[in-house]
Coordinates of N, CA, C and O in Angstrom, one line a residue:
M681 N -8.7 24.7 -30.4 CA -7.3 25.0 -30.2 C -6.9 24.7 -28.3 O -6.6 23.5 -28.4
K682 N -7.6 25.1 -28.2 CA -7.4 24.8 -26.3 C -7.8 23.8 -26.1 O -7.8 23.0 -25.1
T683 N -9.4 23.5 -26.3 CA -10.1 22.3 -26.3 C -9.1 21.0 -27.1 O -9.7 19.8 -26.1
I684 N -9.4 20.9 -27.9 CA -8.6 19.6 -28.5 C -7.5 19.6 -27.2 O -7.1 18.3 -27.5
A685 N -6.4 20.7 -27.1 CA -5.1 20.2 -26.1 C -5.6 19.5 -24.6 O -4.8 18.6 -24.3
A686 N -7.2 20.1 -24.5 CA -7.1 19.8 -23.7 C -8.1 18.3 -23.4 O -7.1 17.6 -22.6
L687 N -8.6 18.2 -24.6 CA -9.0 16.5 -24.3 C -8.1 15.5 -24.3 O -7.9 14.1 -24.4
S688 N -6.8 16.5 -25.7 CA -5.9 15.1 -25.8 C -5.3 15.0 -24.3 O -4.6 14.0 -24.4
L689 N -5.1 16.2 -23.5 CA -4.6 15.5 -22.3 C -5.4 14.4 -21.8 O -4.8 13.3 -20.9
A690 N -6.1 14.7 -21.3 CA -7.2 13.9 -20.5 C -7.7 12.8 -21.2 O -8.0 11.8 -20.0
L691 N -7.5 12.2 -22.0 CA -7.4 11.5 -23.1 C -5.9 10.7 -22.5 O -5.9 8.7 -22.1
A692 N -5.1 11.1 -22.6 CA -3.6 10.4 -22.5 C -4.2 10.3 -20.8 O -2.9 9.0 -20.7
A693 N -4.3 10.6 -19.9 CA -3.9 9.8 -18.5 C -5.4 8.7 -18.3 O -5.2 8.0 -17.3
C694 N -6.4 8.2 -19.1 CA -7.1 7.6 -18.7 C -6.5 5.8 -19.0 O -5.0 5.8 -19.7
Y695 N -6.9 5.5 -18.2 CA -6.2 3.3 -19.0 C -6.0 3.5 -19.9 O -6.3 3.6 -20.8
E696 N -4.7 2.2 -20.4 CA -4.5 1.8 -21.8 C -5.0 0.7 -21.4 O -4.0 -0.2 -20.9
P697 N -5.5 -0.1 -22.5 CA -5.6 -2.0 -22.7 C -4.3 -2.3 -22.4 O -4.0 -3.4 -22.2
D698 N -3.6 -2.2 -23.5 CA -2.6 -2.2 -23.7 C -1.3 -2.0 -21.9 O -0.2 -3.5 -22.5
A699 N -1.5 -1.2 -21.3 CA -0.6 -1.4 -20.0 C -0.6 -2.4 -19.4 O -1.3 -3.5 -19.7
I700 N 0.6 -2.7 -18.7 CA 1.1 -3.9 -18.2 C 0.9 -3.3 -16.7 O 1.0 -2.2 -16.1
D701 N 1.1 -4.2 -15.7 CA 1.3 -3.9 -14.0 C 2.2 -3.0 -13.8 O 3.4 -3.1 -14.2
C702 N 2.0 -2.4 -12.5 CA 3.3 -1.3 -12.4 C 3.1 -0.1 -13.3 O 4.2 0.5 -12.7
T703 N 2.8 -0.1 -14.2 CA 3.0 0.9 -14.7 C 1.4 2.3 -14.9 O 1.7 3.8 -15.5
V704 N 0.1 2.4 -13.8 CA -0.6 3.3 -14.1 C -0.7 3.4 -13.0 O -1.2 2.6 -12.3
E705 N -0.9 4.3 -12.7 CA -1.3 5.2 -11.6 C -2.3 5.4 -10.6 O -3.3 5.5 -11.9
C706 N -3.2 4.9 -9.3 CA -4.5 5.4 -9.1 C -4.3 5.6 -8.0 O -3.8 5.5 -6.5
T707 N -5.8 5.7 -7.6 CA -6.2 6.0 -6.5 C -7.4 5.6 -5.5 O -7.6 5.1 -4.5
A708 N -8.0 4.8 -6.6 CA -9.8 3.8 -6.4 C -9.6 2.2 -7.2 O -9.0 3.2 -9.0
P709 N -10.8 1.6 -7.4 CA -10.4 1.1 -8.5 C -10.8 0.7 -9.8 O -10.5 0.3 -10.3
R710 N -11.1 1.9 -9.6 CA -12.4 2.5 -10.9 C -10.9 2.5 -11.9 O -11.4 3.0 -12.9
D711 N -10.3 3.0 -11.2 CA -8.9 3.4 -12.1 C -8.7 2.6 -12.6 O -7.5 2.9 -13.8
C712 N -8.9 1.3 -12.8 CA -7.8 0.4 -12.6 C -8.7 -0.8 -14.4 O -9.3 -0.6 -13.9
A713 N -7.8 -1.7 -15.0 CA -8.7 -1.7 -16.2 C -8.8 -3.4 -15.6 O -9.1 -3.3 -14.2
D714 N -10.3 -4.2 -16.0 CA -11.1 -5.2 -15.8 C -9.3 -6.5 -15.0 O -7.9 -6.6 -16.0
G715 N -9.3 -7.4 -14.4 CA -8.4 -8.2 -13.4 C -7.3 -7.7 -12.9 O -6.8 -8.4 -11.9
Q716 N -7.3 -6.1 -13.0 CA -5.9 -5.2 -11.7 C -6.6 -4.9 -11.2 O -8.5 -4.6 -11.0
V717 N -6.3 -4.2 -9.9 CA -6.3 -3.5 -9.0 C -5.2 -2.7 -8.5 O -5.0 -2.5 -9.0
C718 N -6.7 -1.3 -7.6 CA -5.5 -0.5 -7.2 C -4.6 -1.0 -6.0 O -5.2 -1.0 -4.9
G719 N -3.5 -1.2 -5.9 CA -2.1 -1.0 -5.1 C -2.4 -0.3 -3.4 O -2.8 0.5 -3.6
S720 N -2.4 -0.6 -2.8 CA -1.9 0.0 -1.6 C -0.4 1.1 -2.0 O -0.5 2.0 -1.6
D721 N 0.1 0.4 -3.1 CA 2.0 1.3 -3.5 C 0.3 1.8 -3.9 O 2.0 3.4 -4.5
G722 N -0.1 2.4 -4.8 CA -0.7 3.3 -6.2 C -0.7 3.5 -7.4 O -1.1 4.0 -8.2
F723 N -0.6 1.7 -7.7 CA -0.4 1.5 -9.3 C -0.9 0.7 -8.8 O -1.9 -0.4 -8.6
C724 N -2.1 -0.1 -10.3 CA -2.5 -0.6 -10.8 C -1.6 -1.8 -11.2 O -1.1 -2.2 -12.1
A725 N -2.3 -3.5 -11.1 CA -1.3 -4.4 -10.7 C -2.4 -6.0 -11.0 O -3.9 -5.0 -10.1
A726 N -1.9 -6.8 -11.4 CA -2.9 -7.6 -10.9 C -2.8 -8.1 -9.6 O -1.8 -7.7 -8.7
P727 N -3.9 -8.8 -8.6 CA -4.2 -8.6 -7.3 C -3.2 -9.8 -6.8 O -2.8 -9.2 -5.5
D728 N -2.3 -10.8 -7.5 CA -0.9 -11.3 -7.2 C 0.5 -10.4 -6.7 O 0.9 -10.6 -5.7
I729 N -0.2 -9.2 -7.5 CA 1.3 -8.3 -7.5 C 0.7 -7.4 -6.4 O 1.8 -5.9 -6.5
A730 N -0.4 -7.3 -6.0 CA -0.6 -5.3 -6.2 C 0.3 -5.1 -4.9 O -0.1 -6.1 -4.3
G731 N 0.4 -4.2 -4.7 CA 1.3 -3.4 -3.7 C 2.5 -3.4 -3.9 O 3.6 -4.1 -2.6
L732 N 3.3 -4.5 -4.8 CA 4.2 -4.5 -5.1 C 4.7 -4.0 -5.9 O 6.2 -3.6 -6.2
C733 N 4.0 -2.3 -6.1 CA 4.7 -1.9 -7.4 C 5.7 -0.6 -6.6 O 6.3 -0.4 -7.9
N734 N 6.0 -0.6 -5.2 CA 6.6 0.3 -4.6 C 7.8 0.5 -5.5 O 8.2 -0.3 -5.9
A735 N 8.3 1.7 -5.9 CA 9.7 1.4 -6.5 C 9.3 1.7 -7.8 O 10.6 1.4 -8.3
N736 N 8.4 1.8 -8.3 CA 8.3 0.9 -10.1 C 9.3 -0.5 -10.1 O 9.1 -0.2 -11.0
N737 N 8.9 -1.1 -9.7 CA 9.8 -2.4 -10.0 C 9.6 -3.3 -9.1 O 10.1 -3.3 -7.7
H738 N 8.5 -4.1 -9.1 CA 8.0 -5.4 -7.7 C 9.0 -6.1 -8.1 O 9.2 -7.5 -7.4
D739 N 10.3 -6.4 -9.0 CA 10.9 -7.6 -9.5 C 12.3 -7.1 -8.7 O 13.2 -8.3 -9.2
D740 N 12.5 -6.2 -8.3 CA 13.7 -6.0 -7.4 C 14.4 -6.9 -6.2 O 14.1 -7.0 -5.6
P741 N 15.4 -7.5 -7.6 CA 14.9 -8.8 -6.3 C 16.0 -8.4 -4.6 O 16.5 -8.7 -4.1
Q742 N 16.7 -6.7 -4.9 CA 16.8 -5.9 -3.6 C 16.3 -5.7 -2.5 O 16.2 -4.9 -1.1
L743 N 14.6 -5.6 -2.5 CA 13.9 -5.4 -1.9 C 13.3 -6.4 -1.8 O 13.5 -7.2 -1.9
V744 N 12.6 -6.4 0.1 CA 12.2 -7.6 0.3 C 10.4 -6.9 0.6 O 10.3 -5.7 0.6
S745 N 9.5 -7.3 0.8 CA 8.5 -7.3 1.2 C 7.8 -6.8 2.9 O 7.8 -8.0 3.7
L746 N 7.3 -5.9 3.0 CA 6.8 -5.3 4.3 C 5.2 -5.5 3.9 O 4.5 -5.0 3.4
T747 N 4.1 -6.9 4.1 CA 3.2 -6.7 4.6 C 2.8 -6.4 5.9 O 2.6 -6.7 7.3
I748 N 1.3 -5.6 5.7 CA 0.9 -4.8 6.5 C -0.8 -5.6 7.0 O -1.5 -5.9 5.8
E749 N -1.4 -6.4 7.9 CA -2.5 -7.3 7.9 C -3.4 -6.2 9.4 O -3.1 -6.5 10.2
I750 N -4.4 -5.5 8.9 CA -5.1 -5.1 9.5 C -6.3 -6.3 10.4 O -7.3 -6.3 9.2
E751 N -6.4 -5.7 11.0 CA -7.7 -7.0 11.9 C -8.6 -5.9 12.7 O -8.5 -5.1 13.7
G752 N -9.6 -6.1 12.0 CA -10.4 -4.7 12.3 C -10.5 -3.0 11.1 O -9.5 -3.3 10.0
N753 N -11.2 -2.4 12.1 CA -11.3 -0.8 11.4 C -9.9 -0.3 11.3 O -10.0 0.9 12.8
G754 N -9.3 0.1 11.0 CA -7.9 0.7 11.3 C -7.0 1.7 10.1 O -7.6 1.1 9.6
K755 N -5.9 2.0 10.5 CA -4.7 2.8 9.2 C -3.8 2.1 10.2 O -3.1 2.2 11.1
V756 N -2.6 2.1 9.0 CA -1.4 1.5 9.9 C -0.2 2.8 8.6 O -0.8 2.6 7.9
S757 N 0.2 3.5 9.3 CA 1.2 4.2 8.2 C 2.6 3.7 8.5 O 2.5 3.4 9.6
V758 N 3.4 3.6 6.6 CA 4.9 3.7 7.0 C 5.1 4.2 6.6 O 5.0 4.5 5.3
E759 N 6.5 4.8 8.0 CA 6.7 6.3 7.2 C 7.2 5.9 5.9 O 8.2 5.5 5.5
K760 N 7.3 6.9 4.7 CA 8.1 7.8 3.4 C 7.5 6.5 2.6 O 8.3 6.0 1.9
V761 N 6.6 5.8 3.1 CA 6.5 4.4 2.3 C 4.9 4.3 1.6 O 4.4 4.4 0.5
G762 N 3.8 4.7 2.6 CA 2.8 4.0 2.2 C 1.5 4.2 3.7 O 2.1 4.1 4.7
M763 N 0.3 4.1 3.4 CA -0.7 4.2 4.4 C -1.0 3.0 4.1 O -1.4 2.2 2.9
C764 N -1.4 2.0 5.0 CA -2.8 0.7 4.5 C -3.6 1.1 5.5 O -4.2 0.7 6.9
D765 N -5.0 0.9 5.1 CA -6.1 1.5 5.2 C -7.3 -0.4 5.1 O -7.4 -0.3 3.7
S766 N -8.2 -0.9 5.7 CA -8.6 -1.9 6.5 C -9.8 -1.3 5.1 O -10.7 -1.9 4.9
E767 N -10.2 0.2 5.2 CA -11.6 0.6 4.5 C -11.3 0.9 2.7 O -11.2 0.9 2.0
S768 N -10.1 0.1 2.1 CA -9.3 0.9 1.6 C -9.7 -0.4 0.1 O -9.9 -1.6 0.6
P769 N -9.0 -0.8 -1.0 CA -9.4 -1.9 -2.4 C -9.3 -3.1 -1.7 O -9.0 -4.5 -1.5
S770 N -7.8 -3.4 -0.5 CA -6.9 -4.3 -0.7 C -7.4 -4.2 1.2 O -7.2 -5.4 1.7
A771 N -8.3 -4.1 1.6 CA -8.9 -5.0 2.7 C -8.0 -3.8 3.9 O -8.3 -5.5 5.4
G772 N -7.8 -3.6 3.7 CA -6.3 -4.4 5.4 C -4.9 -5.0 5.3 O -4.6 -5.0 6.2
N773 N -4.8 -5.5 3.7 CA -3.9 -6.1 3.5 C -2.8 -5.9 2.5 O -3.1 -5.9 1.1
C774 N -2.0 -5.6 3.1 CA -0.9 -4.7 1.9 C 0.4 -4.7 2.2 O 0.8 -5.6 3.1
T775 N 0.9 -4.7 1.1 CA 2.3 -5.0 0.8 C 2.8 -4.3 0.8 O 2.4 -3.5 -1.0
F776 N 4.1 -3.8 1.1 CA 4.4 -3.0 0.4 C 7.2 -3.3 0.3 O 6.7 -4.2 0.7
S777 N 7.1 -2.7 -0.9 CA 8.6 -3.1 -1.3 C 9.6 -2.3 -0.8 O 9.3 -0.3 -0.7
V778 N 10.4 -2.6 0.4 CA 11.1 -1.7 1.3 C 12.7 -2.4 1.1 O 12.9 -3.6 0.5
T779 N 13.6 -1.6 1.0 CA 15.3 -1.8 1.3 C 15.2 -2.9 2.4 O 14.9 -2.4 4.0
P780 N 15.9 -3.8 2.6 CA 15.9 -5.0 3.3 C 17.3 -4.1 4.2 O 18.0 -3.2 4.1
G781 N 17.1 -4.0 5.7 CA 18.1 -3.8 6.9 C 17.9 -1.9 6.7 O 18.3 -1.7 7.4
V782 N 16.6 -1.2 6.1 CA 16.5 0.0 6.9 C 15.3 -0.1 7.9 O 14.3 -0.7 7.1
A783 N 15.7 0.8 8.8 CA 14.4 0.9 9.7 C 13.3 1.4 9.0 O 13.1 2.4 8.4
Q784 N 11.9 1.0 9.5 CA 10.8 1.3 9.2 C 9.9 1.8 10.5 O 9.9 1.1 11.6
Q785 N 9.4 3.1 10.3 CA 8.6 3.2 11.4 C 7.2 3.1 11.3 O 6.8 3.9 10.0
L786 N 6.6 2.3 11.9 CA 5.0 2.3 11.6 C 4.3 2.6 13.0 O 4.4 2.9 13.9
K787 N 2.4 3.6 12.6 CA 2.1 3.8 13.1 C 0.5 4.1 12.9 O 0.7 3.5 11.3
A788 N 0.2 3.0 14.0 CA -1.2 2.8 13.9 C -1.7 4.4 14.5 O -2.1 4.7 14.7
V789 N -3.4 4.5 12.9 CA -3.2 5.9 12.9 C -5.2 5.6 14.0 O -5.7 4.7 12.7
E790 N -5.4 6.2 14.4 CA -6.6 6.1 14.8 C -7.1 7.5 15.2 O -6.5 8.3 14.9
N791 N -8.6 7.2 15.2 CA -9.8 8.4 15.1 C -10.7 8.4 16.1 O -10.6 7.1 16.7
K792 N -12.4 8.9 16.2 CA -13.4 8.4 17.1 C -13.6 7.4 17.1 O -14.1 6.6 18.2
E793 N -13.8 6.7 15.9 CA -14.9 5.7 15.4 C -13.5 4.0 15.7 O -14.1 3.6 15.9
R794 N -12.2 4.7 16.0 CA -11.0 3.7 16.0 C -10.4 3.7 17.0 O -9.7 4.6 16.9
T795 N -10.1 2.3 17.9 CA -8.9 2.7 18.9 C -8.2 1.7 18.4 O -8.5 0.4 18.3
F796 N -7.1 1.2 18.6 CA -5.8 0.8 18.4 C -5.8 0.0 19.4 O -5.5 0.5 20.8
V797 N -5.6 -1.3 19.2 CA -5.6 -2.0 20.2 C -4.1 -2.8 20.8 O -3.1 -3.2 21.9
S798 N -3.5 -3.0 19.5 CA -2.3 -4.5 19.6 C -1.7 -4.5 18.2 O -2.2 -4.7 17.6
W799 N -0.2 -4.4 18.2 CA 0.7 -4.7 17.3 C 0.4 -6.6 17.5 O 0.7 -7.3 18.7
T800 N 0.6 -7.4 16.1 CA 0.7 -8.5 16.8 C 2.3 -8.9 15.6 O 2.6 -8.3 14.3
A801 N 2.5 -10.1 15.4 CA 4.1 -10.9 14.7 C 5.2 -10.1 14.7 O 5.3 -10.2 15.7
T802 N 5.4 -9.0 13.5 CA 7.2 -8.1 14.1 C 6.8 -7.5 15.4 O 7.7 -7.8 16.0
C803 N 5.6 -7.4 14.8 CA 5.4 -5.7 16.2 C 5.2 -6.5 17.7 O 3.7 -7.4 16.9
T804 N 5.4 -5.7 18.6 CA 3.9 -6.5 19.9 C 4.2 -5.2 20.5 O 4.8 -4.2 20.3
G805 N 3.1 -5.1 21.7 CA 2.7 -3.9 22.9 C 1.7 -3.3 22.0 O 1.0 -3.5 20.9
S806 N 1.5 -2.8 23.1 CA -0.2 -1.3 22.7 C 0.3 0.0 22.3 O -0.4 0.6 22.5
S807 N 1.6 0.2 22.1 CA 2.2 1.6 22.2 C 1.2 1.6 20.2 O 1.6 0.5 19.7
A808 N 0.9 2.2 19.7 CA 0.4 3.1 19.1 C 1.8 3.2 17.8 O 1.5 3.2 16.4
T809 N 3.2 3.1 18.3 CA 4.5 3.0 17.2 C 5.0 1.7 16.7 O 5.6 1.2 17.8
C810 N 5.7 1.6 16.1 CA 6.6 0.5 15.8 C 7.5 0.4 15.0 O 7.1 0.9 14.3
A811 N 9.0 0.3 15.5 CA 10.5 0.4 14.6 C 10.3 -1.1 14.0 O 10.8 -2.3 15.1
L812 N 10.6 -1.3 13.3 CA 11.1 -2.9 12.8 C 12.5 -2.2 11.5 O 12.3 -1.6 10.7
T813 N 12.8 -3.4 11.5 CA 14.5 -3.0 9.9 C 13.7 -4.7 9.3 O 14.8 -5.6 10.1
P814 N 13.3 -4.6 8.1 CA 13.2 -5.8 7.6 C 14.2 -6.5 7.2 O 15.2 -5.9 6.6
V815 N 14.7 -8.0 7.0 CA 15.4 -8.4 6.5 C 15.3 -9.8 5.6 O 15.8 -9.9 4.7
M816 N 14.7 -10.1 6.7 CA 13.6 -11.5 5.5 C 13.2 -10.9 3.8 O 12.5 -10.4 4.3
A817 N 13.2 -12.3 3.3 CA 12.1 -12.0 1.6 C 10.8 -11.1 2.2 O 10.6 -10.4 1.3
L818 N 10.1 -11.8 3.2 CA 8.5 -11.4 3.4 C 9.1 -11.1 5.5 O 9.2 -11.8 6.0
T819 N 8.3 -9.7 5.6 CA 8.6 -9.6 6.9 C 6.7 -9.1 7.4 O 6.5 -8.4 6.6
R820 N 6.3 -9.8 8.4 CA 4.7 -9.6 8.4 C 4.5 -9.1 10.0 O 5.2 -9.3 10.7
V821 N 3.4 -7.7 9.3 CA 2.9 -6.8 10.7 C 1.9 -7.1 10.4 O 0.8 -7.3 9.8
G822 N 0.9 -7.4 11.6 CA -0.4 -7.5 12.5 C -0.7 -6.5 13.4 O 0.4 -5.7 14.1
A823 N -1.8 -5.4 12.9 CA -2.6 -4.8 14.5 C -4.0 -4.7 14.1 O -4.6 -4.7 13.2
R824 N -3.9 -4.5 15.5 CA -5.3 -5.1 15.7 C -6.0 -3.7 16.3 O -5.3 -2.5 17.0
F825 N -7.2 -3.8 16.1 CA -8.1 -2.5 16.4 C -9.9 -2.3 16.8 O -9.9 -3.6 16.3
E826 N -10.1 -1.9 16.9 CA -11.4 -2.4 17.4 C -12.3 -1.0 17.1 O -11.9 0.5 17.2

């Protein structure tokens, strides 16, 4: 009986072919069905909305998009929102849904193989941290690593 319950639980966690965007959590591309990718927000979705499932509602008009574009090999952490990694399925182009007018703390994450050089677009300078308050429908931030 325990085997049947464990098997049922395991099958329930598998991808459902009828599932729609933003309903299946993922950690790798293999977790998603054909035609979907694992977004930076941890949900399977069509490539054009990947990363916009944050808060389980990518169509919420009260949210704005914060897009991180990483040049080189590196990571950017958005405090309490998520991580953008140049080595993830998004290849360092991540979009997060955030509340407009709420300050966001970004941090360039270095290690011995990656050195942060500078911010581009909305953030500027070479400090590893950036504070910004998105208010437009789309706010872009770039991060350069060597």
